[in-house]
CSV table of C-alpha atoms and ligand atoms in Angstrom, one decimal:
chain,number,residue,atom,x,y,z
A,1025,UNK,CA,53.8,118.6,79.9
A,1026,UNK,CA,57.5,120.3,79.6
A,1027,UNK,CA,57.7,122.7,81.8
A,1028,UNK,CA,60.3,124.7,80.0
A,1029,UNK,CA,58.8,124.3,76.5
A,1030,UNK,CA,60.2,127.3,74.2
A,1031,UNK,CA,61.9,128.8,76.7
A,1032,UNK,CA,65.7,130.0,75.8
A,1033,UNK,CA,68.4,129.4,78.4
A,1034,UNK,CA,71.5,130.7,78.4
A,1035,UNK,CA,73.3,128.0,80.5
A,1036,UNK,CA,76.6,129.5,82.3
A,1037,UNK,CA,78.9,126.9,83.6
A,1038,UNK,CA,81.8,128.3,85.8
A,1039,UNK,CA,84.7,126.3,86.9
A,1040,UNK,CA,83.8,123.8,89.4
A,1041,UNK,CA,83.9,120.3,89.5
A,1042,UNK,CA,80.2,120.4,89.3
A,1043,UNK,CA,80.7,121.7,86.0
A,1044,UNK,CA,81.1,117.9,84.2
A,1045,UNK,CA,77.5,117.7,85.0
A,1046,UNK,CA,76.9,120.6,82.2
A,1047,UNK,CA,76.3,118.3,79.2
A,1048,UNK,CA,73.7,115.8,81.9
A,1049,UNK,CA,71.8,119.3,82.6
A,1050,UNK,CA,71.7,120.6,79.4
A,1051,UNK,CA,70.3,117.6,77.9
A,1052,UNK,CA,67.5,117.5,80.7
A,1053,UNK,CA,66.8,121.0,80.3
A,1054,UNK,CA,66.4,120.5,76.0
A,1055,UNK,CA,63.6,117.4,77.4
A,1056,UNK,CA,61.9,120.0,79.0
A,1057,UNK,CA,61.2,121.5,75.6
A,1058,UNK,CA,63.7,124.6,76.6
A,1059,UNK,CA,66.3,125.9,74.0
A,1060,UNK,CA,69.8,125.8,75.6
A,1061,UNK,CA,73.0,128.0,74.3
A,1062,UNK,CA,76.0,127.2,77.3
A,1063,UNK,CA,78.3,130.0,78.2
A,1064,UNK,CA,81.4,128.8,79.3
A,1065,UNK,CA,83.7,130.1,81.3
A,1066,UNK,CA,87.8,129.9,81.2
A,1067,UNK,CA,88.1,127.3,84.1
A,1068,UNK,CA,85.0,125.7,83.1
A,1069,UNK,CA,86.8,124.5,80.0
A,1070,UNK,CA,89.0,122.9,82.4
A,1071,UNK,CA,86.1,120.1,83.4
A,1072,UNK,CA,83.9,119.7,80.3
A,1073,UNK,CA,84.7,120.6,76.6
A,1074,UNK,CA,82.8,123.0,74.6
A,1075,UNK,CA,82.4,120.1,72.2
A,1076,UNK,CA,80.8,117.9,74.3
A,1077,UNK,CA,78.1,120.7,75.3
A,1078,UNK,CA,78.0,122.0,71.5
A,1079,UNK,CA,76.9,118.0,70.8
A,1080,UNK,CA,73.8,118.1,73.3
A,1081,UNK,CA,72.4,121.7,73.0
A,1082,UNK,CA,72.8,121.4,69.3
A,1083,UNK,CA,74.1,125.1,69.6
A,1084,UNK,CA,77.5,127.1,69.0
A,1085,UNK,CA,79.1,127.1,72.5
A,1086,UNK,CA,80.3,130.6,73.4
A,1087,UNK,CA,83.6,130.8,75.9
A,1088,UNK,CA,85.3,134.2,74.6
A,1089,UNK,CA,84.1,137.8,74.8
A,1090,UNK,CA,86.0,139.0,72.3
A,1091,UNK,CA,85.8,135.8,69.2
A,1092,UNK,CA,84.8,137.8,66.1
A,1093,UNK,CA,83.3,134.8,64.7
A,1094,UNK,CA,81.3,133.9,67.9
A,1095,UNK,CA,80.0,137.5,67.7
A,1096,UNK,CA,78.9,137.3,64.0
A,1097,UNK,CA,76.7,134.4,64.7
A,1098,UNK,CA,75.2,136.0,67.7
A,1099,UNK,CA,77.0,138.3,69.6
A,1100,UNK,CA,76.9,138.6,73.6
A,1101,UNK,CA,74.2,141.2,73.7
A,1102,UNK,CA,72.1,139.4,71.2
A,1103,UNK,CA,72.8,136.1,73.6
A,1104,UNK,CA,71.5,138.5,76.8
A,1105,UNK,CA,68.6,139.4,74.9
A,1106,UNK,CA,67.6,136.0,73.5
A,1107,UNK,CA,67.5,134.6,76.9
A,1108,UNK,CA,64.1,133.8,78.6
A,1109,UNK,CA,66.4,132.9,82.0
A,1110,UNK,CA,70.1,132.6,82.3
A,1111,UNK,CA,71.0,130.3,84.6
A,1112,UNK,CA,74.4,129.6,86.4
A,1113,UNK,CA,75.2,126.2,87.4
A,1114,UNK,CA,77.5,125.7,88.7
A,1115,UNK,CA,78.1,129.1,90.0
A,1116,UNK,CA,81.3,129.2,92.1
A,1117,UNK,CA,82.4,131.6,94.8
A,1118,UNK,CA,84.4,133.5,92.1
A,1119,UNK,CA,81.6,134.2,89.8
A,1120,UNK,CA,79.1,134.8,92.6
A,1121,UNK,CA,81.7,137.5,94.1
A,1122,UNK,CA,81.8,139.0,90.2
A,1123,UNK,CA,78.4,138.7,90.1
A,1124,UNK,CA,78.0,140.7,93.3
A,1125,UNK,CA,80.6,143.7,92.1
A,1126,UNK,CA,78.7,143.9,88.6
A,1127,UNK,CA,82.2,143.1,86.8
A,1128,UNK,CA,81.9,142.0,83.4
A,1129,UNK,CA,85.2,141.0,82.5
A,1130,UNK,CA,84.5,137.7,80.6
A,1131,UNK,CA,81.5,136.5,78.5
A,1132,UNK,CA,79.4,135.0,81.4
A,1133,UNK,CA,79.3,138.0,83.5
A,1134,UNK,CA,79.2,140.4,80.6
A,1135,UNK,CA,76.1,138.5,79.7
A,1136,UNK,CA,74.5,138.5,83.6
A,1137,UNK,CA,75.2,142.4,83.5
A,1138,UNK,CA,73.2,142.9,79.7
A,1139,UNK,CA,70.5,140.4,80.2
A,1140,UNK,CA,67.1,141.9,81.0
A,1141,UNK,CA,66.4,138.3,82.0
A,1142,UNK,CA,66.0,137.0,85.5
A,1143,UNK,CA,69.2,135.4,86.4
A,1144,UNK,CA,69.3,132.0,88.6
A,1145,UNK,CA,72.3,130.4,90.2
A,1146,UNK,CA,72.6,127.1,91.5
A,1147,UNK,CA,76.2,127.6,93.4
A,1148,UNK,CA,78.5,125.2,94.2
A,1149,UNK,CA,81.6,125.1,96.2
A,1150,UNK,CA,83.7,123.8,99.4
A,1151,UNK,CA,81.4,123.9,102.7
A,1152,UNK,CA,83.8,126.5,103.7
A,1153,UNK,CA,84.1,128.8,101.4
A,1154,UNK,CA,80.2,128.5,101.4
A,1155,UNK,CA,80.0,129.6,105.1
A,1156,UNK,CA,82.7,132.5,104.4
A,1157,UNK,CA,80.8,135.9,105.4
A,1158,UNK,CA,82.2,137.2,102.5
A,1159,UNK,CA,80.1,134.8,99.9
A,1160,UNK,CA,77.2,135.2,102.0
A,1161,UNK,CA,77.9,139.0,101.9
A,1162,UNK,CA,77.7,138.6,98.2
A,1163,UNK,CA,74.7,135.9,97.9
A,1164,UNK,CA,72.6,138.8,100.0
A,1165,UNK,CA,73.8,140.9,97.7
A,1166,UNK,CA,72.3,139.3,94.7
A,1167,UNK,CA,69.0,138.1,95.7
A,1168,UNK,CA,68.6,142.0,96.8
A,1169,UNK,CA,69.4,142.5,93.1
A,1170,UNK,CA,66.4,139.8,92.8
A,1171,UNK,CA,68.8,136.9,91.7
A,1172,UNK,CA,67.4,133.5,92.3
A,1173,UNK,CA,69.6,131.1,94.5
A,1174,UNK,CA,68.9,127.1,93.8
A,1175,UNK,CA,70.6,125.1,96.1
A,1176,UNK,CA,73.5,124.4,97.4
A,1177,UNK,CA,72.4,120.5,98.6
A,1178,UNK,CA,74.5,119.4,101.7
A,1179,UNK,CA,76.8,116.2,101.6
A,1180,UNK,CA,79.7,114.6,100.8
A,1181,UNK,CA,82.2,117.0,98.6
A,1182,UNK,CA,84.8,116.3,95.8
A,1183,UNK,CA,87.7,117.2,98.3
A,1184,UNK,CA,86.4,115.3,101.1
A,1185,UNK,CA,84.3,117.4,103.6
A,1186,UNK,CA,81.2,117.2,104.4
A,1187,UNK,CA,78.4,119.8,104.2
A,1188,UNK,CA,76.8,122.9,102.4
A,1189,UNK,CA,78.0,123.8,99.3
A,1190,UNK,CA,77.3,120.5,96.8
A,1191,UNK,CA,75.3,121.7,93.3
A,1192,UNK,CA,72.2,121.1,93.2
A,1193,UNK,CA,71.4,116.8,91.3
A,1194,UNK,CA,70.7,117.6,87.8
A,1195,UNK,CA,67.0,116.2,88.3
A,1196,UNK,CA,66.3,118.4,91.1
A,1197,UNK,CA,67.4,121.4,89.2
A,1198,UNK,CA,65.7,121.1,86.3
A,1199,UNK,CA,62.5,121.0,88.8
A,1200,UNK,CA,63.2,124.0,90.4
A,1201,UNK,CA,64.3,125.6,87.5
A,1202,UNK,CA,60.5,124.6,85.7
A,1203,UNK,CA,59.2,125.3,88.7
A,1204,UNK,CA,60.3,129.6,88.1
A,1205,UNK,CA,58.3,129.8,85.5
A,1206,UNK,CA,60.6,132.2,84.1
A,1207,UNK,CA,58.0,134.6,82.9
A,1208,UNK,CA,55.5,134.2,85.0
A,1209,UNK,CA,56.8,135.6,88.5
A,1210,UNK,CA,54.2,137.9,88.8
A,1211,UNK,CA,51.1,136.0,87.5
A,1212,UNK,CA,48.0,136.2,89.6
A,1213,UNK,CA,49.0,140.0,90.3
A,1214,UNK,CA,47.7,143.3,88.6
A,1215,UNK,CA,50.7,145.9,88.5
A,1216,UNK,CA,49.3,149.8,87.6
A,1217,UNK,CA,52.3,151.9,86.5
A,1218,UNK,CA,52.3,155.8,85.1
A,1219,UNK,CA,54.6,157.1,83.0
A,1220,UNK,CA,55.4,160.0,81.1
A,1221,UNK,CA,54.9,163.4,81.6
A,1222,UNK,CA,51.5,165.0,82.2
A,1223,UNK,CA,50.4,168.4,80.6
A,1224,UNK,CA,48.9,171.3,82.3
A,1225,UNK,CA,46.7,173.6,80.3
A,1226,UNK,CA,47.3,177.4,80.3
A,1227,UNK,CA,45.0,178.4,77.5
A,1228,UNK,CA,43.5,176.4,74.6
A,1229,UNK,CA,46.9,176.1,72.7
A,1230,UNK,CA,49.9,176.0,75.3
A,1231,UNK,CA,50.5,174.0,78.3
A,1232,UNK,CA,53.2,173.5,81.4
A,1233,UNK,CA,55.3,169.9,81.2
A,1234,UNK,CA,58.7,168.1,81.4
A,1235,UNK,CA,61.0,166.2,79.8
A,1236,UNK,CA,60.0,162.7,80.5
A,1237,UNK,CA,60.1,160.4,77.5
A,1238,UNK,CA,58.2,157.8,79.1
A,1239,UNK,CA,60.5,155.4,78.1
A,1240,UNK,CA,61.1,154.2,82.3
A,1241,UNK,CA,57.8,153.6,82.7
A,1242,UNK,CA,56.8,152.0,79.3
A,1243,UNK,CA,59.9,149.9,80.4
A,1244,UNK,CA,59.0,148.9,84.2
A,1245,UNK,CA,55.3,147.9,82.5
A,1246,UNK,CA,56.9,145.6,79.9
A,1247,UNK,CA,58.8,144.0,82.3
A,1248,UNK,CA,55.9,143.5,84.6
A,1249,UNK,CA,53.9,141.8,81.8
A,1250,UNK,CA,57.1,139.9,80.6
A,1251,UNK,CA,57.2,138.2,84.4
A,1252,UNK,CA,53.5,137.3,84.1
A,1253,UNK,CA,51.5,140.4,85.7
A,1254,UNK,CA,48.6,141.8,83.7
A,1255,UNK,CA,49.3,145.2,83.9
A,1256,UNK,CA,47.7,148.9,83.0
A,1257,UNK,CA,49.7,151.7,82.1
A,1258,UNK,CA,48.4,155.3,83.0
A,1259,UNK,CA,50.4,157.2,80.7
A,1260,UNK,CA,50.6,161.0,80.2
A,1261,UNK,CA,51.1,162.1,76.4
A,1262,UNK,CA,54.5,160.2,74.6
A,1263,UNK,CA,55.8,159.4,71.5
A,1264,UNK,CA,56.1,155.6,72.7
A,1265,UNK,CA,54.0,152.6,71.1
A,1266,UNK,CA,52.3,151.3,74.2
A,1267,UNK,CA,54.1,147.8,75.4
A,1268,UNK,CA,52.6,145.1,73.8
A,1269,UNK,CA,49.5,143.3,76.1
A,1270,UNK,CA,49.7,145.9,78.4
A,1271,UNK,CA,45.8,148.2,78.9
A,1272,UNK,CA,46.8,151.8,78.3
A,1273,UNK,CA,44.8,154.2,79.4
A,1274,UNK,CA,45.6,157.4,78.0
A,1275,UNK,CA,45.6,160.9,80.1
A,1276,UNK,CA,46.9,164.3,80.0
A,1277,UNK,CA,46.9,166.6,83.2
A,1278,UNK,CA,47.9,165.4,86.4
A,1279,UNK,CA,44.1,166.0,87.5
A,1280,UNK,CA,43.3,163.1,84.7
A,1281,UNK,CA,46.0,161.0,85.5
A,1282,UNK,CA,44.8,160.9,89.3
A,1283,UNK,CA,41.2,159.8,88.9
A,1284,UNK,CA,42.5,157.3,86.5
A,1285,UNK,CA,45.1,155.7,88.8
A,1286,UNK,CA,43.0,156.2,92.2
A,1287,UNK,CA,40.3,154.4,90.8
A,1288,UNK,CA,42.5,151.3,89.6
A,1289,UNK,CA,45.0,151.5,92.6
A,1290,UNK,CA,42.5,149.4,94.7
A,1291,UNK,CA,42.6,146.5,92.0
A,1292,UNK,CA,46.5,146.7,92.2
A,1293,UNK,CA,48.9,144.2,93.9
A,1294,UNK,CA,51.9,146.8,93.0
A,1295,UNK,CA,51.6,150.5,91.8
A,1296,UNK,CA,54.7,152.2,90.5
A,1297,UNK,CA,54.7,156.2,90.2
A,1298,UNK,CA,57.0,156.5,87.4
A,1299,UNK,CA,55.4,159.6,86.0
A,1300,UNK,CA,56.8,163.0,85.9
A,1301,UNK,CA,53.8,164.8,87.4
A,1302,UNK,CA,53.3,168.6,87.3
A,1303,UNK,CA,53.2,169.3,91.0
A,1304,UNK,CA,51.2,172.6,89.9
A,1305,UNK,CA,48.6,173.5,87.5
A,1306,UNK,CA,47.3,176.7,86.4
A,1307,UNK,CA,44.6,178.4,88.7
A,1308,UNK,CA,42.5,179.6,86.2
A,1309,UNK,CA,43.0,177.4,82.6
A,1310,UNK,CA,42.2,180.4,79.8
A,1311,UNK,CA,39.3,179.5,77.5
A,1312,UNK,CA,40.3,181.5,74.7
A,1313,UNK,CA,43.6,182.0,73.6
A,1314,UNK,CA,45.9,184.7,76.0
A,1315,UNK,CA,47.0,187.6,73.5
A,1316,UNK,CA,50.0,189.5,73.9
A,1317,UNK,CA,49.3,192.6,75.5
A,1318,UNK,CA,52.3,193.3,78.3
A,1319,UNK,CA,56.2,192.2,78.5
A,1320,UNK,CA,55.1,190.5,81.1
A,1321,UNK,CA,52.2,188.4,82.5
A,1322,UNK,CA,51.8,186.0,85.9
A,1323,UNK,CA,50.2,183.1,86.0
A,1324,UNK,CA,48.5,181.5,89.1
A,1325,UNK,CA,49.6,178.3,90.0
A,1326,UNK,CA,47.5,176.0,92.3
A,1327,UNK,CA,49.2,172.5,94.1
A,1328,UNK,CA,48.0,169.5,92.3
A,1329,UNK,CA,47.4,166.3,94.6
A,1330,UNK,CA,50.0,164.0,95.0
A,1331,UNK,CA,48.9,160.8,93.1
A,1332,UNK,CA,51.0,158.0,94.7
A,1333,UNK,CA,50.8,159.6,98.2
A,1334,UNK,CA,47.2,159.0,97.7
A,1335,UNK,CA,47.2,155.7,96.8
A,1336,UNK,CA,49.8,155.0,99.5
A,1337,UNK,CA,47.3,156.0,101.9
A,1338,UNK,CA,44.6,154.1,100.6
A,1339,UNK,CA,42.5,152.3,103.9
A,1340,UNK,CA,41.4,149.6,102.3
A,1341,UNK,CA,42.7,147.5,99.4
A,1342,UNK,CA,46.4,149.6,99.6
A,1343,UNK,CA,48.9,147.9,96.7
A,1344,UNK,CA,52.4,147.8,97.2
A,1345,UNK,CA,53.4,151.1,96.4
A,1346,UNK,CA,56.5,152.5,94.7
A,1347,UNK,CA,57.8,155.8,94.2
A,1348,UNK,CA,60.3,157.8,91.7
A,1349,UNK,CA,62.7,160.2,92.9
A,1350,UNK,CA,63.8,162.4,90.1
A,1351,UNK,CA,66.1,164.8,92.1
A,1352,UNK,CA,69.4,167.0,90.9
A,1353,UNK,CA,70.6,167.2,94.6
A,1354,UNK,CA,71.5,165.7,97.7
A,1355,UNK,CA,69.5,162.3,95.7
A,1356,UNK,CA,69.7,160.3,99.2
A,1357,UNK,CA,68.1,163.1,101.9
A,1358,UNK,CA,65.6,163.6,99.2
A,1359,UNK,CA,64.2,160.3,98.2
A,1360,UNK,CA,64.4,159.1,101.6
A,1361,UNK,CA,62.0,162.0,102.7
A,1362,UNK,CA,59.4,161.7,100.0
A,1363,UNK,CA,59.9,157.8,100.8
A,1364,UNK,CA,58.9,158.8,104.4
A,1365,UNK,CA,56.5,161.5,104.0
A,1366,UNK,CA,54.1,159.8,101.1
A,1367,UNK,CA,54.1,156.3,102.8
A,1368,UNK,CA,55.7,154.4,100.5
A,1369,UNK,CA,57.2,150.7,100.5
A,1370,UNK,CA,59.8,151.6,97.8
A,1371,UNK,CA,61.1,154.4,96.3
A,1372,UNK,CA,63.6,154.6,93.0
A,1373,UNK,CA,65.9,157.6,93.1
A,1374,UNK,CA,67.5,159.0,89.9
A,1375,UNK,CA,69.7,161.9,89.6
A,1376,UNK,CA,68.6,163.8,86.5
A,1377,UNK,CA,71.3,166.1,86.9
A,1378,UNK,CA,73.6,163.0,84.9
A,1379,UNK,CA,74.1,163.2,81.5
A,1380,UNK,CA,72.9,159.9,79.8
A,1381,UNK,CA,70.6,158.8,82.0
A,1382,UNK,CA,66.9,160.4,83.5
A,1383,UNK,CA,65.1,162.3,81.7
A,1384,UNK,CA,64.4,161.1,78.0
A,1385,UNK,CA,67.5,159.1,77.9
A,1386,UNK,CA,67.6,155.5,77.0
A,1387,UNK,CA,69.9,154.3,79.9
A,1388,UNK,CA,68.9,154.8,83.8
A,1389,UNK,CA,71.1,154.3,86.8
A,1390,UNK,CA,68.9,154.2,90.0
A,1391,UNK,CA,69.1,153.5,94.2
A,1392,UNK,CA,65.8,152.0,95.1
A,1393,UNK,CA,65.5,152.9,99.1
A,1394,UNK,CA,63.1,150.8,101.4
A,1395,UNK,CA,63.0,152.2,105.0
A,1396,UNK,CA,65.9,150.2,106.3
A,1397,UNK,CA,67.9,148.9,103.0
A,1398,UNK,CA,69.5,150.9,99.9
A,1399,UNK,CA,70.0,149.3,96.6
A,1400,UNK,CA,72.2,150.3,93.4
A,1401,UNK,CA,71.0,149.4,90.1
A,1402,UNK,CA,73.6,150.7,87.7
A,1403,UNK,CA,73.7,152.6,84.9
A,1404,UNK,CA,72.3,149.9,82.1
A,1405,UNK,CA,69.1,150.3,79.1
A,1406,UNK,CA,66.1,151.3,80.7
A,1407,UNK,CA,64.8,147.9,79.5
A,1408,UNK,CA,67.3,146.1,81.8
A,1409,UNK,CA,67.3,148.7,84.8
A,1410,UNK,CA,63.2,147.6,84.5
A,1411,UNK,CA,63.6,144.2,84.8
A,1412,UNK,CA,66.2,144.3,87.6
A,1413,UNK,CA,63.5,146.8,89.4
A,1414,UNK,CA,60.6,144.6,88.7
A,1415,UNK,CA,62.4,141.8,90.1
A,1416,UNK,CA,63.7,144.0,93.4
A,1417,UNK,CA,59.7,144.4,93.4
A,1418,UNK,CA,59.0,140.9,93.4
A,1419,UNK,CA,61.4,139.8,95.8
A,1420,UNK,CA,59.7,142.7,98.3
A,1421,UNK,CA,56.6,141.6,98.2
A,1422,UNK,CA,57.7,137.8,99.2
A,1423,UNK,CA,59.1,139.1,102.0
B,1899,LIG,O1,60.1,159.2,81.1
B,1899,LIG,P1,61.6,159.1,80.9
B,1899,LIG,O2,62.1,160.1,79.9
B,1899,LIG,O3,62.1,157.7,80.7
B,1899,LIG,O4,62.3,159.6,82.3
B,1899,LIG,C1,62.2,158.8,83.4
B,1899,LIG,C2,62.0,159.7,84.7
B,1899,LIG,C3,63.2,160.6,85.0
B,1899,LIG,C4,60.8,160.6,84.5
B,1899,LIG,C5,61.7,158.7,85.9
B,1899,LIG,O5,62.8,157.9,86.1
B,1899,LIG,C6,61.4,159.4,87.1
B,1899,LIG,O6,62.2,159.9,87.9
B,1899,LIG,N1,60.0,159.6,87.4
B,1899,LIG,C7,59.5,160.4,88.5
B,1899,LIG,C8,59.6,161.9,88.2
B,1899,LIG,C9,59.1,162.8,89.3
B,1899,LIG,O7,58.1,163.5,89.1
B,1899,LIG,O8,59.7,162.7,90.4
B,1899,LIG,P2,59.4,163.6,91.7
B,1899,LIG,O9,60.6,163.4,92.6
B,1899,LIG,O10,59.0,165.0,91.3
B,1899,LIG,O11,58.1,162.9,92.3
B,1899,LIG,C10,58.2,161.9,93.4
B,1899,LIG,C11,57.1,160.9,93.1
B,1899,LIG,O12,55.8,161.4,93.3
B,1899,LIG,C12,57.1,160.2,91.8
B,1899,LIG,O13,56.9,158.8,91.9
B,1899,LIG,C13,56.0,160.9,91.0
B,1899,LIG,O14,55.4,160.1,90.1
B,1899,LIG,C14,55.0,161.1,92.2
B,1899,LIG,N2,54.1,162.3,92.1
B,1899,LIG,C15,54.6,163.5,92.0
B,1899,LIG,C16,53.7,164.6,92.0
B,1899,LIG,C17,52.3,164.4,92.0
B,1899,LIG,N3,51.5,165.4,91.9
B,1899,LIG,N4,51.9,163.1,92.0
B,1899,LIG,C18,52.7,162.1,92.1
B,1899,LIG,O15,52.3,160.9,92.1
């Protein structure tokens, strides 16, 4: 069976010497049933032609960010989203240390910064410029970001030294790149995520809530199904269509939305708190509607429970457990303490106070904190700041 049968791969070649094994790969990556469109960079084009690589994939090949006609056929966010895996091979010290910085300042990284795709590289470079702390820096720095490393294979090098730092033989990367399974990362693991706001009754007709959209955690549960995890979605009320092949179960106060989630949590490899809960409800819920009678009236307000603190402390059967921090303030001192005080593994801070981004925005910029490790996922669609998450996730639980 092919192993990458209908998958689509955008193929990014950087300039290495490597790179005149572009057309080899790309041929045994189209055998393995995958659909290949290659990126090339500037001093690719200095080892292998575009036509040569248009011949095999049967594709347009893209090289410039800014080609009007390349971008009428499909442009370079189209390309991001069209790829099941975007793979980098070879990936040289250069575009590993873009990679790192999130610069986008030619097609192939513009592409690795849009795509809600998981991103391999297969680097390749001189043994010492692979032992240089600062591309190790940056290779930490992107498999933190959940970026998959193949290779390097050790031995003899075009200039003459011996070591670390040769690509990965075509066969052998084709393997390992069948072998992700781009989409299916997570199978095998149940992932229960809320979203969305929650509603707290006050009488018959009006409630307390929040802004939340729902749209973060609708996206974190898309991308979790997208890698391969069967996943439920305990959502408060939206106007979202739930994510395709994902179980929704729908609630409304934060009492609901805790039965609901405690009582899946224990079938859950990885539970992600994205929900704006009410951390109060109203003492005593009218049962009739309240008429006006004063200029002024008091409600009652009584704690709800915490819902992923609960979870977190689960005895038996405990799933990973991430957090949200939506916080206007001091974000750091105040995810780090919720991170500390409700147990968690993860937490993802965001700093609603930003216009664009939080609350009911389509774009999010977050820091997911662990207790010994901060990472920044910038400001990007929800949809990709979900899949970078989910993959930050998945890389956790490996370790
Ligand atoms: O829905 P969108 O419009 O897309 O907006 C996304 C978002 C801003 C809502 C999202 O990114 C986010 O930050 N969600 C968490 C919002 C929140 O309630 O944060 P918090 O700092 O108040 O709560 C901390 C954590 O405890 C959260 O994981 C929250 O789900 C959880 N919690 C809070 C109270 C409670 N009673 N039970 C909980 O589980």
């Amino acid at each position: 069976m092919q192993s990458l049968q209908n998958k689509n791969i955008v193929l990014g070649i950087s300039g290495g010497i490597a790179a005149y094994k572009g057309p080899e790969l790309v041929r045994r990556l189209k055998e393995q049933g995958a659909d290949v469109r290659v990126v090339l960079t500037d001093s690719a084009k200095e080892f292998v032609t575009p036509l040569s690589l248009q011949a095999v994939s049967a594709n347009p090949v893209s090289d410039n960010l800014l080609d009007p006609q390349a971008e009428l056929a499909m442009g370079h966010i189209e390309l991001a989203k069209w790829a099941d895996l975007v793979l980098i091979a070879p990936a040289t010290a250069n575009t590993i240390a873009k990679l790192a910085h999130g610069m986008a300042d030619d097609l192939l990284t513009t592409i690795a910064l849009a795509t809600p795709a998981p991103i391999a590289i297969a680097p390749a470079m001189n043994q010492q410029m692979w032992h240089n702390s600062f591309t190790q820096e940056n290779l930490n720095k992107l498999a933190q970001h959940g970026v998959i490393q193949l290779g390097p294979a050790s031995g003899e090098q075009a200039c003459g030294d011996i070591g670390l730092g040769r690509m990965l033989d075509v066969p052998e990367l084709v393997e390992q790149v069948g072998g992700l399974s781009t989409d299916e990362i997570l199978s095998g693991q149940h992932w229960v995520i809320t979203a969305g706001p929650t509603r707290e009754a006050i009488d018959p007709v009006r409630y307390i809530s929040n802004h939340s959209s729902g749209k973060m955690g609708y996206a974190i549960a898309q991308a979790a199904q997208k890698a391969g995890a069967k996943v439920t979605l305990v959502s408060g009320p939206t106007n979202l269509a739930p994510p395709s092949q994902c179980d929704i179960v729908n609630v409304s106060s934060a009492a609901d939305m805790h039965q609901q989630a405690l009582s899946l949590a224990t079938t859950a490899t990885v539970f992600v708190a994205c929900a704006a809960v009410a951390d109060y409800r109203v003492a005593q819920v009218a049962e009739q509607k309240i008429k006006k009678h004063e200029d002024a009236m008091q409600i009652n307000l009584v704690k709800n429970p915490d819902i992923v603190a609960d979870v977190a402390a689960l005895k038996a059967q405990r799933p990973f457990s991430v957090g949200f921090a939506a916080e206007t303030q001091d974000v750091e001192h105040y995810a780090r303490g919720k991170l500390a005080k409700k147990n968690l593994d993860l937490i993802a801070a965001n700093d609603v106070a930003v216009s664009g981004q939080g609350f009911n925005s389509s774009d999010n910029a977050l820091t997911v904190y662990s207790a010994d490790q901060s990472i920044d996922i910038p400001l990007a669609s929800k949809t990709q700041v979900a899949a970078t998450l989910v993959n930050i996730i998945a890389e956790k639980l490996k370790s």
